[in-house]
Tab-separated table of C-alpha atoms in Angstrom:
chain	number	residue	atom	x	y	z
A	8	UNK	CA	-19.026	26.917	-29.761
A	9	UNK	CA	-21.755	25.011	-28.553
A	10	UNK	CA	-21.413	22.926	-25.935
A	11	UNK	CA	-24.203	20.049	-26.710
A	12	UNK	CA	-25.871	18.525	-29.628
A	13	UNK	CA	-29.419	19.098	-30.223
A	14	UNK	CA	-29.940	15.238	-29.640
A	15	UNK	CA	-28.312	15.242	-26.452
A	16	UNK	CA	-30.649	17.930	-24.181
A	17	UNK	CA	-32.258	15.579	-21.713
A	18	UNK	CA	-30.847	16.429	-18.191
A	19	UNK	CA	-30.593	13.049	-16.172
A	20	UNK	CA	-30.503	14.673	-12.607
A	21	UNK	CA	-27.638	16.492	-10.710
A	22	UNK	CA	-27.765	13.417	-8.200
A	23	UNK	CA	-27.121	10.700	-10.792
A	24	UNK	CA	-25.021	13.641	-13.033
A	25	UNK	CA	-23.188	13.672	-9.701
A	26	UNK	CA	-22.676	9.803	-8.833
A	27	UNK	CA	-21.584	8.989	-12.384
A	28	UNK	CA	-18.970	12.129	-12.153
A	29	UNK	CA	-17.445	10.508	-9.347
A	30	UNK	CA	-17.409	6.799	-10.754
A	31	UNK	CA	-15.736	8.163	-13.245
A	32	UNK	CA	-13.050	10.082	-11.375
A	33	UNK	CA	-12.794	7.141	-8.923
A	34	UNK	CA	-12.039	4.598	-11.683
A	35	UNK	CA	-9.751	6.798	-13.925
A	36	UNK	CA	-7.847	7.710	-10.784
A	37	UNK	CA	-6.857	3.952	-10.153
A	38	UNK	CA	-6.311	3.194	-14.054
A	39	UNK	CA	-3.789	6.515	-13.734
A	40	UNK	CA	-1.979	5.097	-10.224
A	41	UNK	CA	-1.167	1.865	-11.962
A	42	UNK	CA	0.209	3.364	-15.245
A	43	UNK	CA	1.908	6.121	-13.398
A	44	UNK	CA	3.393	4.044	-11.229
A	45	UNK	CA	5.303	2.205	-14.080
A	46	UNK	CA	6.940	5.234	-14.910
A	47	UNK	CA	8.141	6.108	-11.532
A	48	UNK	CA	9.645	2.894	-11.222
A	49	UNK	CA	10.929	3.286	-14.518
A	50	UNK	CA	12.796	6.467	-13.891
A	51	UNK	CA	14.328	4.570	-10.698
A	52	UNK	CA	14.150	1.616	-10.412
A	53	UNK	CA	13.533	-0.756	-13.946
A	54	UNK	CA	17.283	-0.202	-14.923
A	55	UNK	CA	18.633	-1.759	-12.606
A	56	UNK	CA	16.272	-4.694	-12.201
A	57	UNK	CA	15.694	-5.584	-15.812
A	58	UNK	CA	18.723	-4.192	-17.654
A	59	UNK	CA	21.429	-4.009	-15.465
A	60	UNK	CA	23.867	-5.364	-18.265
A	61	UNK	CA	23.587	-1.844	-19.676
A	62	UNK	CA	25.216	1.316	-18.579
A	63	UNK	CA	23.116	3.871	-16.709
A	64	UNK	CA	22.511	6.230	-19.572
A	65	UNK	CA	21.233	3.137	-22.135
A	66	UNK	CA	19.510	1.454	-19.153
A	67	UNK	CA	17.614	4.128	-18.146
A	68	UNK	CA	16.935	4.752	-22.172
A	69	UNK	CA	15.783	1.108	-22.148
A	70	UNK	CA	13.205	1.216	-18.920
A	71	UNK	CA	11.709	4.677	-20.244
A	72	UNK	CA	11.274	2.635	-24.054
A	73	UNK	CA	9.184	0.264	-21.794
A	74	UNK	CA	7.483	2.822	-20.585
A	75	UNK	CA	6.604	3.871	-24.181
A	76	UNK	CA	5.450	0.178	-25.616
A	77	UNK	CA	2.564	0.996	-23.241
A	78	UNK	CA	1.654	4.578	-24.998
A	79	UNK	CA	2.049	2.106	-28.317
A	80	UNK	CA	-0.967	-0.419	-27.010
A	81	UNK	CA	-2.996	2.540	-25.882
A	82	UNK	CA	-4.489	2.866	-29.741
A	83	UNK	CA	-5.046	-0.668	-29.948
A	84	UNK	CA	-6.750	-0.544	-26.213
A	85	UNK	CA	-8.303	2.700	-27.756
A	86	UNK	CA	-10.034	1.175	-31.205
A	87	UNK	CA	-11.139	-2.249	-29.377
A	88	UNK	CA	-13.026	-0.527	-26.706
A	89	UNK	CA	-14.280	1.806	-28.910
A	90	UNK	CA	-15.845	-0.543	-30.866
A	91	UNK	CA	-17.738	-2.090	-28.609
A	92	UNK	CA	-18.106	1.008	-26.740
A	93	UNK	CA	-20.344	2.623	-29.428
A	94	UNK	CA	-21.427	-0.733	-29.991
A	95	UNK	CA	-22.603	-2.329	-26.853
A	96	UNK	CA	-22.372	0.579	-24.254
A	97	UNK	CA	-19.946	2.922	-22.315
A	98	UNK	CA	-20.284	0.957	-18.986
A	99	UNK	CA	-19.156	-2.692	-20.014
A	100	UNK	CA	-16.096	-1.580	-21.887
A	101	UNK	CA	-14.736	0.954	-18.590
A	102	UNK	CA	-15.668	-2.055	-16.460
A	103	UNK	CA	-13.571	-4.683	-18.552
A	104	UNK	CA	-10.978	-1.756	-18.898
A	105	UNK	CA	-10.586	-1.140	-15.306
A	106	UNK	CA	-9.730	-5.239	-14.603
A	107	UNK	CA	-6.705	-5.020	-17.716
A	108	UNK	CA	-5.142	-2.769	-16.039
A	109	UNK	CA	-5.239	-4.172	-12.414
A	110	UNK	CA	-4.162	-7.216	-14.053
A	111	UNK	CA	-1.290	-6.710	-15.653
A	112	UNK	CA	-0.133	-4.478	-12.764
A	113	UNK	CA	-0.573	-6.749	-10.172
A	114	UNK	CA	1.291	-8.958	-12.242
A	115	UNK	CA	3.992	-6.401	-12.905
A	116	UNK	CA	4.891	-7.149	-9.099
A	117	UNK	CA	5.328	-10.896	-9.139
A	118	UNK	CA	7.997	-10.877	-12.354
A	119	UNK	CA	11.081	-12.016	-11.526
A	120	UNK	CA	14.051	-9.789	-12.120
A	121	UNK	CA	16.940	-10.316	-14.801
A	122	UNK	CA	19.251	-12.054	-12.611
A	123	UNK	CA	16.677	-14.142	-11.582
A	124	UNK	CA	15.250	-15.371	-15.758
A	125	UNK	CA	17.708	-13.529	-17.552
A	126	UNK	CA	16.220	-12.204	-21.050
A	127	UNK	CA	12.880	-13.365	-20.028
A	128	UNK	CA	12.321	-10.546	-17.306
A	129	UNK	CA	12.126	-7.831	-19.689
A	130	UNK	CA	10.240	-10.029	-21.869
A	131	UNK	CA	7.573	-10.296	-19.471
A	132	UNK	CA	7.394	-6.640	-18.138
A	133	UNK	CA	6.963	-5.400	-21.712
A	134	UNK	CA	4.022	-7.760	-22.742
A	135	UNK	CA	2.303	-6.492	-19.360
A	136	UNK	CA	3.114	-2.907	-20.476
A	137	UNK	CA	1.183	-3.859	-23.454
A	138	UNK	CA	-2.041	-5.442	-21.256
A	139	UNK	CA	-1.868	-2.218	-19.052
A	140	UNK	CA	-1.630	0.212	-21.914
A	141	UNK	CA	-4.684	-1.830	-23.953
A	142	UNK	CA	-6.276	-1.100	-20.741
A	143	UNK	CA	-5.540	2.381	-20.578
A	144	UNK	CA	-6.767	2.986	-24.014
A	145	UNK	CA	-10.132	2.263	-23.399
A	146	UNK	CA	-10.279	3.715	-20.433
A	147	UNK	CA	-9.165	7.519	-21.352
A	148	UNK	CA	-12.275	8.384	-23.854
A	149	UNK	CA	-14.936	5.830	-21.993
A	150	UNK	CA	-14.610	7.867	-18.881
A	151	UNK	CA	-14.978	11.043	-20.616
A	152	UNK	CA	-18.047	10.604	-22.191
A	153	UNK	CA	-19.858	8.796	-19.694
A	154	UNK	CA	-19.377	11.527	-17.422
A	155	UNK	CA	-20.275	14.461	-20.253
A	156	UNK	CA	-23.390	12.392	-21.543
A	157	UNK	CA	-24.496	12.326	-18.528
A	158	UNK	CA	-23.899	16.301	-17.248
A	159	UNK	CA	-26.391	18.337	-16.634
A	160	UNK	CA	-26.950	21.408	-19.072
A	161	UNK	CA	-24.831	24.065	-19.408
A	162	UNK	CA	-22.650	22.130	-16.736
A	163	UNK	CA	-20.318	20.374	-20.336
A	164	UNK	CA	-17.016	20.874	-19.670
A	165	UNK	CA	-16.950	20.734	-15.751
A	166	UNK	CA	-18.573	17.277	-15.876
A	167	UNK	CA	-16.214	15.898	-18.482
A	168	UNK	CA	-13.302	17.547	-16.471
A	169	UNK	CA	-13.896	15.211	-13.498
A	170	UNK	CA	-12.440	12.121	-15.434
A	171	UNK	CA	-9.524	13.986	-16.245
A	172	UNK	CA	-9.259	14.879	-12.157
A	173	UNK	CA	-7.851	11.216	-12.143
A	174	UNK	CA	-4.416	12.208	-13.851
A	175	UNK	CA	-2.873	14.116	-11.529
A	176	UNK	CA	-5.302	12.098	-8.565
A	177	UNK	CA	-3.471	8.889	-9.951
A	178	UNK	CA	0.253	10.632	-9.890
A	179	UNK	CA	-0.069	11.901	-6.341
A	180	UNK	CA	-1.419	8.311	-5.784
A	181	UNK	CA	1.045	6.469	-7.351
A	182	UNK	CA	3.789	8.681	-5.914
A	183	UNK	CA	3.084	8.644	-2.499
A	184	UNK	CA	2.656	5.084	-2.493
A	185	UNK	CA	5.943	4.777	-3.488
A	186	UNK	CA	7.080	6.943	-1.421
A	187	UNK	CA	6.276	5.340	1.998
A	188	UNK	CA	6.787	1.984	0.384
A	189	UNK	CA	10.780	3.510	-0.058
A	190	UNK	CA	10.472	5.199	3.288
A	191	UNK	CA	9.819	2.171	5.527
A	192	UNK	CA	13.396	0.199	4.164
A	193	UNK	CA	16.711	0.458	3.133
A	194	UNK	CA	17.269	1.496	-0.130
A	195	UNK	CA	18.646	-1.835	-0.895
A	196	UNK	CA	15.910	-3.855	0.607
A	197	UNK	CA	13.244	-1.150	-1.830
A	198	UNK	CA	15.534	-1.509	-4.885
A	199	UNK	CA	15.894	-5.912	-4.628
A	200	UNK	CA	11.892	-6.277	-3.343
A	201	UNK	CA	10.029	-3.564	-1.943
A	202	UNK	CA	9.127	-1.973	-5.362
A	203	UNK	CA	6.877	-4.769	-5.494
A	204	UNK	CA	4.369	-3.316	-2.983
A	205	UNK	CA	2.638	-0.831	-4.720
A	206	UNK	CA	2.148	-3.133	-7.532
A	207	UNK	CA	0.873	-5.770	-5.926
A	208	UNK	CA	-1.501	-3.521	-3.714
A	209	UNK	CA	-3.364	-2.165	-7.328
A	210	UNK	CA	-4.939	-5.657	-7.135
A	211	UNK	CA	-7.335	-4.060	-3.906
A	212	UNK	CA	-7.628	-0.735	-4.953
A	213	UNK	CA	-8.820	-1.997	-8.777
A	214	UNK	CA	-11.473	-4.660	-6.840
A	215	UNK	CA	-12.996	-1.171	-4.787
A	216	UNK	CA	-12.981	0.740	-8.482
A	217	UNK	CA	-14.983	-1.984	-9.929
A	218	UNK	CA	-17.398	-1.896	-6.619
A	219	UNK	CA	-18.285	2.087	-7.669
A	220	UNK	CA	-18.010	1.478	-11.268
A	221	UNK	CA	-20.444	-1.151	-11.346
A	222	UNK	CA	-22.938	1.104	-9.924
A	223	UNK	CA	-23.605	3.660	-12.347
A	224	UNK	CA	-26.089	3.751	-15.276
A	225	UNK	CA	-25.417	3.357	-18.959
A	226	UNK	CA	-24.785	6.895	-20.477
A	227	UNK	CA	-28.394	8.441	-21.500
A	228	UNK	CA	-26.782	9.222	-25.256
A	229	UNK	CA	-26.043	5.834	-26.142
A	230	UNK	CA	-29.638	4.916	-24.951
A	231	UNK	CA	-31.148	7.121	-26.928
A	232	UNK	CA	-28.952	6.332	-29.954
A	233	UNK	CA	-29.630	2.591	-29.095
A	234	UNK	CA	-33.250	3.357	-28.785
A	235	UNK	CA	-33.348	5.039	-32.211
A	236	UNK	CA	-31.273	2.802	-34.307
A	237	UNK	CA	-28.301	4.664	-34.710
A	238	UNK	CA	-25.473	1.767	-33.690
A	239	UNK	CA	-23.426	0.926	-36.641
A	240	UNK	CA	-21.263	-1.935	-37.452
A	241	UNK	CA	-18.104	-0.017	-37.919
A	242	UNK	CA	-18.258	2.859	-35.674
A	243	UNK	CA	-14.689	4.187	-36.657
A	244	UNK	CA	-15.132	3.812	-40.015
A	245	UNK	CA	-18.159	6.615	-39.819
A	246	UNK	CA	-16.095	8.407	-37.611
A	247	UNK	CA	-13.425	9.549	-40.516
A	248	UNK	CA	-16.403	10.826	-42.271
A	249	UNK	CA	-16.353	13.840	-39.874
A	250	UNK	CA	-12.928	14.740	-42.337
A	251	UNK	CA	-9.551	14.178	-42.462
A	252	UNK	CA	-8.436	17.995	-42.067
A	253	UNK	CA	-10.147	18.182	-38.677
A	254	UNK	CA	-9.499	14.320	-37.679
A	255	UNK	CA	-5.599	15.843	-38.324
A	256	UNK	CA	-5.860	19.587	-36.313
A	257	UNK	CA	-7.671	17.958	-33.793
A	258	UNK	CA	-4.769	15.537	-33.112
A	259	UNK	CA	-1.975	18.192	-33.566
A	260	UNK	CA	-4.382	20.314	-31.204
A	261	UNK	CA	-3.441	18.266	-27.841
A	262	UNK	CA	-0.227	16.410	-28.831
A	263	UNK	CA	1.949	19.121	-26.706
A	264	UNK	CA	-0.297	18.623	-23.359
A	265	UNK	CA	0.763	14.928	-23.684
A	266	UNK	CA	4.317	15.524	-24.027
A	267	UNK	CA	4.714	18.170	-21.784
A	268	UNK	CA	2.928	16.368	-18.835
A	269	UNK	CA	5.275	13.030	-19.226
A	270	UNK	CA	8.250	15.363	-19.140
A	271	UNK	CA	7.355	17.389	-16.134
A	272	UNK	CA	5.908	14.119	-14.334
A	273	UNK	CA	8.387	11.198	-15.665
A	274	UNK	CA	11.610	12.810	-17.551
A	275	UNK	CA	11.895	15.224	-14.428
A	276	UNK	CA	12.811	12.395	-11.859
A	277	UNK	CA	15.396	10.517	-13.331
A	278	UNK	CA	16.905	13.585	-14.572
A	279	UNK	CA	16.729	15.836	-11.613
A	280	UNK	CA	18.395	12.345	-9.471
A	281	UNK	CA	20.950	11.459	-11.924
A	282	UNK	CA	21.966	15.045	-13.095
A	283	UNK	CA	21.304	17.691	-10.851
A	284	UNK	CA	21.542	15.318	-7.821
A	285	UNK	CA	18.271	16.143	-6.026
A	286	UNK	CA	17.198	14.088	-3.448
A	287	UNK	CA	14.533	11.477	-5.171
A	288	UNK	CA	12.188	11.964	-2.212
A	289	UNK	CA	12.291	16.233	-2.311
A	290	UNK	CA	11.110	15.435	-6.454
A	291	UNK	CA	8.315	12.756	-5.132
A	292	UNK	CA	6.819	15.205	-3.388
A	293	UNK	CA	7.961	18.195	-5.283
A	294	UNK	CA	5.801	16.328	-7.806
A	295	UNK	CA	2.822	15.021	-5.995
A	296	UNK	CA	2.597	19.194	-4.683
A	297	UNK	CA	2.435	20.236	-8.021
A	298	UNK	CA	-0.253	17.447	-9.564
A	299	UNK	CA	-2.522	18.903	-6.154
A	300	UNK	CA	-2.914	22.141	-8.124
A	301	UNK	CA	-3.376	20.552	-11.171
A	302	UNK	CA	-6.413	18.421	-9.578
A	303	UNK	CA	-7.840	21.158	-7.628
A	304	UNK	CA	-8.087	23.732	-10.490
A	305	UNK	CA	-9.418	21.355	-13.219
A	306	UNK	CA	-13.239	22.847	-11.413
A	307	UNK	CA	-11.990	26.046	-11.972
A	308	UNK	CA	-10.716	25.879	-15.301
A	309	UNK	CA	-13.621	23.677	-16.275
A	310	UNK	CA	-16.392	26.236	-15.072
A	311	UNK	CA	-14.792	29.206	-16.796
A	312	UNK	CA	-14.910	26.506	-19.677
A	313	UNK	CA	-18.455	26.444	-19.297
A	314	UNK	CA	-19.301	29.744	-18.442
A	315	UNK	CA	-17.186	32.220	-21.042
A	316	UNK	CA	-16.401	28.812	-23.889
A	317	UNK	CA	-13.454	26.717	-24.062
A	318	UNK	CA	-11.605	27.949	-27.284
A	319	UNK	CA	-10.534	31.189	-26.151
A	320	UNK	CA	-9.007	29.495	-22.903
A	321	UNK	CA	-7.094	26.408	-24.450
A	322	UNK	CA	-5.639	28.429	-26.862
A	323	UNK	CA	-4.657	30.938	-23.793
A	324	UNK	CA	-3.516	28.228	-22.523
A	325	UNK	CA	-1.424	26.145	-25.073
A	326	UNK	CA	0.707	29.688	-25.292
A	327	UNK	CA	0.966	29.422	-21.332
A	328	UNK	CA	2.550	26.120	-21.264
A	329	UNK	CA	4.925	26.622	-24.823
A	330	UNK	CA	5.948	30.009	-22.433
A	331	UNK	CA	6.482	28.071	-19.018
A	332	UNK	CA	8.473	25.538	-21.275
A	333	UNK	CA	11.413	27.601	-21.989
A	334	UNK	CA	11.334	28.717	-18.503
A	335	UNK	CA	11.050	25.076	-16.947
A	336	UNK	CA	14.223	24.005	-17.140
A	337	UNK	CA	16.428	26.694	-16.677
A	338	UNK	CA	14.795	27.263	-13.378
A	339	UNK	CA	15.372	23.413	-12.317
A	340	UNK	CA	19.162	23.559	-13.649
A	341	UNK	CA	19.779	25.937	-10.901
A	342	UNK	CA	20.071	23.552	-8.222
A	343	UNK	CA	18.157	25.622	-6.188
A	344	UNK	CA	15.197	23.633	-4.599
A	345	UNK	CA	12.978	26.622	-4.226
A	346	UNK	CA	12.983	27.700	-7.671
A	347	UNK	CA	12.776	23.699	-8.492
A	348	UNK	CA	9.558	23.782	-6.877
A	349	UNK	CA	8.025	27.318	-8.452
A	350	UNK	CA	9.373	25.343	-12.301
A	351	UNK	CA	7.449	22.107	-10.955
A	352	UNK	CA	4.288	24.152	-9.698
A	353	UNK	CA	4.233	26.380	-12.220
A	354	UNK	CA	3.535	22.946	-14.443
A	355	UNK	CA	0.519	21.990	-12.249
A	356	UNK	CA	-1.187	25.210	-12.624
A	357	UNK	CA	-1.295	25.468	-16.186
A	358	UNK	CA	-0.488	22.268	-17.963
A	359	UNK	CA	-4.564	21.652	-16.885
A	360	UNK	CA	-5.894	24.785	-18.484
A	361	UNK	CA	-5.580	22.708	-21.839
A	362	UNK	CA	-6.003	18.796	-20.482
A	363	UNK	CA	-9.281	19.797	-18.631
A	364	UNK	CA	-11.093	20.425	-21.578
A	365	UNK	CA	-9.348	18.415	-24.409
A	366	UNK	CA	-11.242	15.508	-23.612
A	367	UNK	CA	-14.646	17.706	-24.442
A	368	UNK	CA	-12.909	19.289	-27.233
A	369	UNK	CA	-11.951	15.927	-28.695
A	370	UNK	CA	-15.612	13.831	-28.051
A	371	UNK	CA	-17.658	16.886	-29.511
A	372	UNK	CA	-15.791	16.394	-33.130
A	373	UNK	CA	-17.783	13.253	-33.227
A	374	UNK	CA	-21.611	12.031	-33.307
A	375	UNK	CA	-22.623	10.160	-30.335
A	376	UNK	CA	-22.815	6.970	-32.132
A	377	UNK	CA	-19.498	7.199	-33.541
A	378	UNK	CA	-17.877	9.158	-30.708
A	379	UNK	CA	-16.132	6.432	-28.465
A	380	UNK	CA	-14.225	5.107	-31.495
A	381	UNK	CA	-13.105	8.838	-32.929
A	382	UNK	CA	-12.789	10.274	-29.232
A	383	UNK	CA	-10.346	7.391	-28.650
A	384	UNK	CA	-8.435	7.168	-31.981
A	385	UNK	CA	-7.451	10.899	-31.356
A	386	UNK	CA	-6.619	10.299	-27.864
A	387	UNK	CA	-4.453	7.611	-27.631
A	388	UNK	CA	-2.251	8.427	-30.766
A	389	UNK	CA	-1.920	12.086	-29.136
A	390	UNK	CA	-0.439	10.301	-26.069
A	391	UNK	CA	1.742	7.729	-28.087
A	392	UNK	CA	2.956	11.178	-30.037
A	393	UNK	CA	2.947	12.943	-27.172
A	394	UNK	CA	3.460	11.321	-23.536
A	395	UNK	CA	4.678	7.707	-25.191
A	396	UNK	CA	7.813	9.351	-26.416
A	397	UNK	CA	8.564	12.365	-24.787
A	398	UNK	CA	10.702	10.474	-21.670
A	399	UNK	CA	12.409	8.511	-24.261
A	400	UNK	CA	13.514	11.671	-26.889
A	401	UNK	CA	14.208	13.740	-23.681
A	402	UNK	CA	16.519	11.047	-23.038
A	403	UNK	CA	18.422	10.909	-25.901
A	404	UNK	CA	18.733	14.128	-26.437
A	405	UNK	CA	20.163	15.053	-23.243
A	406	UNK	CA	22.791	11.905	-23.723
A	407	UNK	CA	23.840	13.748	-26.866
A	408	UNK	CA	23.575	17.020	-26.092
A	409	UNK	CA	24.654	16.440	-22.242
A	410	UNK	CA	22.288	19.639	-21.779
A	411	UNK	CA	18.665	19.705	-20.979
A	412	UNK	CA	18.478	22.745	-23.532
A	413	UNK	CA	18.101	20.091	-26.537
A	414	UNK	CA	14.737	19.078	-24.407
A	415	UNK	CA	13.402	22.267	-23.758
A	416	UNK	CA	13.512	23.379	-27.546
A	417	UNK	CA	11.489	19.684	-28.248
A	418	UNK	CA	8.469	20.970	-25.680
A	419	UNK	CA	8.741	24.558	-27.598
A	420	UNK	CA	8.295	22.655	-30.655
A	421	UNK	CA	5.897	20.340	-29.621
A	422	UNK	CA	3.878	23.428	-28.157
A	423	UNK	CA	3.938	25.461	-31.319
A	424	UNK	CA	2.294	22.633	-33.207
A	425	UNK	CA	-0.184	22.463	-30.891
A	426	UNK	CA	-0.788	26.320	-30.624
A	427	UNK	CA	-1.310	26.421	-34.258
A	428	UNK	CA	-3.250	23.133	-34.358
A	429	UNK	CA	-5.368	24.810	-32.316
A	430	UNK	CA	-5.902	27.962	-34.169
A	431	UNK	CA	-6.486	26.276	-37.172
A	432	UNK	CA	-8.572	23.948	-35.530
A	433	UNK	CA	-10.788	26.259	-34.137
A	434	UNK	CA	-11.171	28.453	-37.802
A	435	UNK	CA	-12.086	25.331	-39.540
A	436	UNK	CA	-14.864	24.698	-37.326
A	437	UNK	CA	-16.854	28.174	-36.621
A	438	UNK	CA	-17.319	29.508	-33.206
A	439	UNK	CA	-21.859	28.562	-32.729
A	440	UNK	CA	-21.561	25.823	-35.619
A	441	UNK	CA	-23.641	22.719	-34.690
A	442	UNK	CA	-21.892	19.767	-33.972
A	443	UNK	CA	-22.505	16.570	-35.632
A	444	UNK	CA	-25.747	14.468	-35.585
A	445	UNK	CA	-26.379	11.266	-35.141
A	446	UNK	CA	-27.487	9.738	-38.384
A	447	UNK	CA	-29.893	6.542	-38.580
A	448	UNK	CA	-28.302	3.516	-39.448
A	449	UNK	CA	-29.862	-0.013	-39.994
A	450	UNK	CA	-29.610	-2.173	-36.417
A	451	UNK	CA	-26.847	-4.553	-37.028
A	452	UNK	CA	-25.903	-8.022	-35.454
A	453	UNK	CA	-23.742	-8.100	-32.428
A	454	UNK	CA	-20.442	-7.498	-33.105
């Protein structure tokens, strides 16, 4: 497959290539930190400060449904910000993106708890779930392409991989934030108020983001496409023209990542505490070990990308992760922490084979004018598919199964659809066939 458009050739520098790479990675990693954090404190903490009228098992249900209203606002975050970033620019829309979420999770901090405003406290933690995943949405494609439309040639996939860097840079973040926020008090004194830290600390990190963010360029392919007319009023509309059957494969294509990830980085916690009793701070860590390798082999995975073509490897690797599925949990039921760290690391090293290039994968379906609004409409409804629900079905089906097997034959199905997604996916669209063009449109009013 080729790895740029004809329209897309000019090489803006490795030096500003390079700056815009690590904007990019810099910003994604704090917009991860914030929404990760959420579903730490989700898995152990939110059920017993917002719904502690519940029993454990439906409490915990109820914070990780929280946790999924954000995955919900994600599309909506994703088809705002899409607009206007095909209409307007790439940099504006990452910028306003970038404040959302340090809003509403600096916010997240201050609520009071249900004892405190009774019904209200939930209330108010799911609207801010909302602001943080509108936030989110526009932040998962933006950062993508600005980093890929701005990579030097034959250099693709490694440049858009950077973004990605900021998943498992925002867990390990997130995690170990939380971790020496829980280390320095009692458990009862972290539980009633000390949660509130790392919350109330993304207001900093988010104001140092926007002090690197603000100093990159506007992406050289939406110049160009500015330059030559091509901005349409209705971005996503054009996008569909690229065909439902591919729209559809591409979707199914990186649905299982999504899932898989939230399991392994969210389900894991609060069942590993609550059912297997590991200690919460040997899983933190456990974790945060495991995200390293994912973050320090997305270069790796992302040059081979570059250097032998992508196809071959993410469908190499969607059968890697549907095979380390079946093993995952089996080796975490045994209670033994050294084979609970080989089932978590295993996840780290090849859940990124597939999410390091998905975000290439997924822009390149679409022309540059169009591509924020497509690139983001498959995105975010592969994570509400994917991550939004995966904590909350893993839940329920290990309530009514009292098993973790129910969970590890939902990854094995949520795997095989994307295996064959992928297959298909990749025999609609020819190995060396062009990708789409830009085609002139008449300039428009602002939107």
């Amino acid at each position: 497959m080729r790895n740029s458009a004809p329209t897309e050739s000019v090489d803006p520098g490795e030096k500003a290539a390079g700056r815009t790479a690590a904007a990019t990675l810099a910003g994604t990693t704090l917009e991860w930190y914030d929404f990760f954090l959420y579903g730490t404190a989700a898995a152990l903490i939110f059920d017993k400060q917002f719904f502690p009228s519940l029993s454990p098992a439906a409490g915990t249900l109820a914070s990780f449904g929280t946790l999924a209203v954000g995955f919900v606002a994600r599309p909506l975050g994703g088809l705002v910000f899409g607009h206007f970033g095909d209409r307007i620019g790439r940099k504006a829309t990452l910028v306003v993106s970038l404040v959302l979420m340090g809003v509403g999770s600096t916010l997240i901090g201050a609520i009071p708890n249900y004892d405190t405003i009774g019904y209200w406290a939930p209330v108010l933690l799911v609207l801010l779930r909302i602001v943080q995943g509108i936030g989110l949405g526009g932040e998962g494609a933006g950062a993508t392409l600005m980093s890929m439309e701005h990579a030097p040639a034959g250099k693709r996939n490694l440049y858009a991989g950077f973004p990605q860097m900021g998943t498992p840079a925002g867990l390990v973040l997130a995690n170990m934030v939380f971790l020496a926020a829980s280390t320095g008090m009692s458990d009862h004194a972290f539980t009633g108020w000390g949660w509130r830290i790392p919350f109330l600390m993304s207001f900093i990190l988010v104001a140092a983001g926007l002090v690197i963010r603000l100093r990159v360029s506007e992406s050289p392919s939406f110049n160009r496409a500015l330059e030559q007319d091509h901005v349409v009023r209705f971005p996503l509309a054009e996008a569909f023209k690229v065909g439902l059957p591919r729209l559809g494969l591409t979707l199914l294509a990186v649905v299982a990542n999504s899932a898989v990830a939230y399991v392994f980085m969210v389900f894991t916690l609060s069942y590993g505490t609550k059912h297997l009793d590991y200690e919460k701070r040997f899983l933190i860590l456990s974790i945060s070990a495991a995200a390293v390798l994912w973050f320090v082999s997305i270069p790796l995975w992302t040059r081979i990308a570059d250097r032998y073509g992508r196809r071959s490897m993410f469908i190499g690797g969607s059968a890697a992760i549907l095979a380390w599925c079946i093993a995952f949990f089996p080796l975490l039921n045994t209670g033994n922490s050294a084979l609970a760290v080989l089932a978590l690391a295993g996840m780290g090293l090849i859940i990124p084979i597939t999410h390091c290039v998905q975000g290439g994968i997924i822009a390149d379906t679409f022309p540059v004018h169009v591509r924020y609004s497509g690139s983001s409409l498959i995105l975010q409804l592969g994570a509400v598919l994917g991550g939004g629900l995966a904590p909350t079905i893993s839940t329920a089906l290990l309530n009514s199964g009292d098993s973790s097997t129910g969970v590890t034959w939902y990854l094995v199905a949520m795997c095989t659809i994307s295996l064959v997604g992928a297959i298909a996916l990749f025999r609609v669209v020819p190995e060396g066939a062009p990708e789409p063009a830009a085609r002139p449109a008449p300039a428009v009013a602002e939107a």
